[in-house]
Amino acid sequence: MITRSDDYLEYCRETAKGARDPHDLALRGRDKREITRLVHERIVAEVDLHPGDDLVDVGCGDGTLLRMAKKAGARSALGLLATDEEVAVLRRFGLHVQQALTDKLPLPDESASVVVCNNVLLVVPREKIPASLREIQRIAKPGARVFLGEIPFAQPPDPTPQFISRRELLSHLYRKHGLRTWFGMLRRMGWWAATGKPAVVCPGTAISFYAEPSDFIAMAQDAGLELVRYWQHEYPDTRNNYLFRRAS
Ligand SMILES: C[S@@+](CC[C@H](N)C(=O)[O-])C[C@H]1O[C@@H](n2cnc3c(N)ncnc32)[C@H](O)[C@@H]1O
């Protein structure tokens, strides 16, 4: 019997343990490197990142934005990641990162001129969203640009089916992700069998939070953020990006 776990932090941890390349931590899939680059180039443009900025990237994934910030001459660029395992991977590449969850940011008040949180809030449990928005507002300096990206505007269907048998799971992985993933799962199944450990898969595809623009904007305003503008994200187009500003 295979149990499915939708514990996203466990998925982050497992991915970091098996990471061959920092881009694995963007959690978009190995073939989406170009999309990760494009997404972050647009964020740099939207927040008008410039020399002297102090950037905090909440849920920084593979650290693409931190590298871009260094190139842009930012004074500081700190990335936060949900697990110590992800932190260990990015530190090996010399990036300034630390472990933190969105609803408890280990940073002083008013420490960032730019706060980015892209493709992260959708995996945060809904009840933690108000506290997460308050934390983001707290660490933002007066007048700071705050980019909150990839918020689904409706509940998307979960693309990963439940698996009744190991054969079904293997054939799904082969069709969706190819031979390497198929083989990786086969090895894990061998390990489960040899150790007697429970067979648990963390597909990382379940969405915890989505909101219509009016609801999300109201939540952010309650936390003290002022809307600058919002627009539809392109990859995928079922999400919105929001640019806010902390009042001066
Ligand atoms: C899908 S990746 C997005 C990475 C990057 N922002 C991007 O757009 O490519 C999700 C990121 O959110 C982080 N994350 C997941 N849950 C989190 C939470 N509750 N608090 C803070 N970060 C979280 C993970 O560590 C991971 O870096």
XYZ file of C-alpha atoms and ligand atoms in Angstrom:
275
model
C 0.000 0.000 0.000
C 1.283 3.453 -0.907
C 0.341 6.440 1.220
C 0.301 9.904 -0.268
C 1.511 12.728 1.973
C 0.746 16.364 1.152
C 3.257 17.622 3.710
C 4.977 20.224 1.540
C 7.901 20.710 3.913
C 8.658 17.002 3.660
C 8.578 17.340 -0.122
C 11.097 20.250 0.086
C 13.305 18.186 2.402
C 13.220 15.105 0.160
C 13.922 17.167 -2.951
C 16.928 18.822 -1.302
C 18.322 15.477 -0.198
C 18.183 14.184 -3.781
C 19.187 17.471 -5.479
C 21.852 17.198 -8.177
C 21.677 20.820 -9.140
C 20.474 23.917 -7.215
C 17.722 24.418 -9.807
C 16.007 21.312 -8.398
C 15.089 23.547 -5.420
C 12.950 25.808 -7.627
C 10.532 22.845 -7.539
C 9.281 23.558 -11.059
C 10.763 20.448 -12.659
C 14.160 19.894 -14.216
C 13.059 21.066 -17.681
C 11.761 24.444 -16.418
C 15.091 26.199 -15.821
C 14.343 28.773 -18.539
C 10.965 29.571 -16.983
C 12.602 30.095 -13.594
C 15.035 32.544 -15.200
C 12.270 34.431 -17.056
C 10.036 34.624 -13.985
C 12.839 36.165 -11.937
C 13.921 38.581 -14.662
C 10.378 39.931 -14.612
C 10.397 40.193 -10.831
C 13.651 42.193 -10.989
C 11.988 44.568 -13.460
C 8.705 44.817 -11.533
C 10.327 45.672 -8.210
C 12.856 47.913 -9.979
C 15.741 46.242 -8.149
C 18.685 48.621 -8.036
C 22.035 49.204 -6.351
C 21.658 49.855 -2.636
C 18.535 47.701 -2.221
C 18.250 45.255 0.662
C 16.377 42.246 -0.745
C 14.712 39.449 1.182
C 13.431 36.575 -0.956
C 11.015 34.548 1.162
C 11.055 30.964 -0.180
C 13.986 31.627 -2.511
C 13.989 28.195 -4.218
C 17.205 27.765 -6.211
C 18.497 31.271 -5.400
C 18.109 32.661 -8.941
C 16.852 36.004 -7.603
C 19.724 36.269 -5.120
C 22.226 35.854 -7.975
C 20.398 38.469 -10.055
C 20.362 40.854 -7.077
C 24.137 40.528 -6.675
C 24.570 41.366 -10.370
C 22.241 44.354 -10.001
C 24.465 45.665 -7.172
C 21.999 45.169 -4.311
C 23.543 46.014 -0.935
C 22.290 42.726 0.526
C 20.327 39.726 -0.705
C 19.044 37.191 1.790
C 17.074 34.089 0.859
C 14.810 32.190 3.236
C 14.015 28.510 2.774
C 11.578 26.250 4.545
C 14.056 23.512 5.513
C 17.651 23.111 6.715
C 18.241 20.603 3.910
C 17.544 23.273 1.248
C 19.716 25.766 3.137
C 22.633 23.301 3.100
C 22.398 22.915 -0.705
C 22.418 26.661 -1.459
C 25.154 27.454 1.082
C 27.430 25.113 -0.870
C 27.019 27.570 -3.744
C 27.949 30.548 -1.589
C 24.464 32.057 -1.272
C 23.315 33.934 1.840
C 20.358 31.861 3.027
C 18.713 30.772 6.239
C 15.818 28.588 7.338
C 12.482 30.257 8.106
C 8.765 29.833 7.563
C 6.639 32.656 6.203
C 4.655 33.233 9.408
C 7.751 33.696 11.620
C 10.525 35.582 9.869
C 13.746 35.777 11.914
C 14.513 39.327 10.811
C 14.278 42.745 12.461
C 11.479 45.192 11.702
C 11.979 47.366 8.610
C 15.041 45.508 7.305
C 14.240 45.116 3.572
C 13.666 47.666 0.824
C 12.371 44.833 -1.397
C 10.527 41.724 -0.222
C 9.719 38.981 -2.728
C 7.637 35.909 -2.019
C 7.003 34.128 -5.308
C 5.317 30.769 -5.799
C 5.328 30.174 -2.036
C 2.088 31.366 -0.390
C 0.111 28.848 -2.460
C 1.705 26.023 -0.422
C 1.286 27.739 2.946
C -1.744 26.552 4.965
C -4.577 29.092 4.585
C -4.774 29.787 8.347
C -1.141 30.962 8.282
C -1.617 33.484 5.454
C -2.676 36.497 7.603
C 0.332 36.032 9.927
C 2.609 35.552 6.890
C 1.413 38.810 5.335
C 1.909 40.642 8.651
C 5.466 39.280 8.883
C 6.236 40.368 5.326
C 4.889 43.837 6.108
C 6.857 43.988 9.388
C 10.254 43.314 7.792
C 9.592 45.774 4.920
C 11.016 49.283 5.290
C 8.579 52.181 4.881
C 8.040 52.581 1.125
C 9.463 49.101 0.372
C 8.327 47.251 -2.775
C 6.654 43.941 -1.936
C 6.122 41.362 -4.685
C 3.775 38.475 -3.877
C 3.685 36.190 -6.897
C 1.872 33.181 -8.297
C -1.245 33.274 -6.141
C -3.826 30.958 -7.753
C -7.134 32.779 -8.236
C -9.209 29.597 -8.039
C -8.677 26.127 -6.683
C -6.763 24.270 -9.393
C -7.220 20.527 -9.815
C -4.380 18.490 -8.334
C -2.605 16.922 -11.351
C -1.288 13.964 -9.351
C -3.723 11.053 -9.040
C -3.978 8.777 -6.022
C -2.019 5.578 -6.633
C -3.600 2.270 -5.798
C -0.581 0.122 -6.624
C 3.187 0.469 -7.085
C 2.795 -0.421 -10.743
C 0.352 2.470 -11.233
C 2.700 4.905 -9.516
C 5.663 3.764 -11.621
C 3.754 4.023 -14.860
C 2.501 7.551 -13.927
C 6.051 8.678 -13.152
C 7.400 7.231 -16.382
C 4.743 8.960 -18.494
C 5.000 12.285 -16.681
C 8.686 12.599 -15.766
C 10.647 10.014 -17.776
C 13.058 7.177 -17.133
C 15.265 8.824 -14.515
C 12.381 9.568 -12.125
C 10.935 6.119 -12.799
C 14.237 4.516 -11.879
C 14.623 6.710 -8.769
C 11.218 5.555 -7.513
C 12.062 1.928 -8.280
C 15.136 2.283 -6.061
C 13.048 3.857 -3.270
C 10.591 0.982 -3.509
C 13.503 -1.426 -3.134
C 14.611 0.523 -0.048
C 11.090 0.442 1.467
C 10.957 -3.311 0.893
C 14.442 -3.913 2.352
C 13.935 -1.744 5.471
C 10.233 -2.376 6.097
C 9.685 1.425 6.173
C 6.211 2.646 5.126
C 5.799 3.517 1.446
C 4.991 7.243 1.404
C 5.138 9.559 -1.606
C 5.139 13.365 -1.346
C 4.185 14.624 -4.811
C 4.256 18.301 -3.752
C 1.420 19.190 -6.108
C -1.411 20.010 -3.689
C -2.321 23.706 -3.412
C -3.090 24.951 0.127
C -3.985 28.556 -0.596
C -5.752 30.341 -3.434
C -7.769 33.559 -3.453
C -9.700 35.821 -5.782
C -7.894 39.141 -6.265
C -10.377 41.123 -4.164
C -9.953 38.711 -1.227
C -6.183 38.579 -1.463
C -5.853 42.368 -1.770
C -8.114 42.810 1.293
C -5.939 40.378 3.290
C -2.767 42.232 2.292
C -4.346 45.609 3.103
C -5.346 44.292 6.537
C -1.663 43.492 7.043
C -0.693 47.074 6.167
C 0.298 46.733 2.493
C -0.901 49.108 -0.238
C -1.676 47.672 -3.669
C 0.349 49.087 -6.568
C -1.033 46.741 -9.250
C -1.752 43.130 -10.064
C -1.725 41.103 -13.274
C -2.052 37.557 -14.542
C 1.013 35.331 -14.328
C 1.953 33.550 -17.559
C 3.463 30.233 -16.507
C 0.897 28.992 -15.534
C -1.880 31.487 -16.343
C -4.090 30.337 -13.455
C -2.234 32.596 -11.010
C -1.859 36.318 -10.323
C 1.152 38.424 -9.394
C 0.757 41.352 -7.001
C 2.976 44.339 -6.389
C 2.391 46.116 -3.072
C 4.147 48.896 -1.232
C 4.536 49.356 2.480
C 3.184 52.754 3.402
C 5.943 55.372 3.988
C 8.008 26.319 -5.508
S 9.417 26.900 -4.625
C 9.510 28.543 -5.252
C 10.896 29.050 -5.286
C 11.111 30.442 -5.874
N 10.480 31.464 -5.080
C 10.694 30.504 -7.307
O 9.741 31.230 -7.636
O 11.338 29.823 -8.123
C 8.756 27.077 -2.996
C 9.751 27.651 -1.985
O 9.011 28.004 -0.828
C 9.677 27.567 0.324
N 8.602 27.273 1.287
C 7.698 26.310 1.283
N 6.860 26.397 2.322
C 7.250 27.482 3.015
C 6.810 28.109 4.191
N 5.763 27.644 4.895
N 7.475 29.199 4.608
C 8.533 29.677 3.901
N 8.996 29.129 2.759
C 8.364 28.044 2.333
C 10.520 26.385 -0.079
O 11.657 26.299 0.744
C 10.861 26.749 -1.531
O 12.048 27.490 -1.570
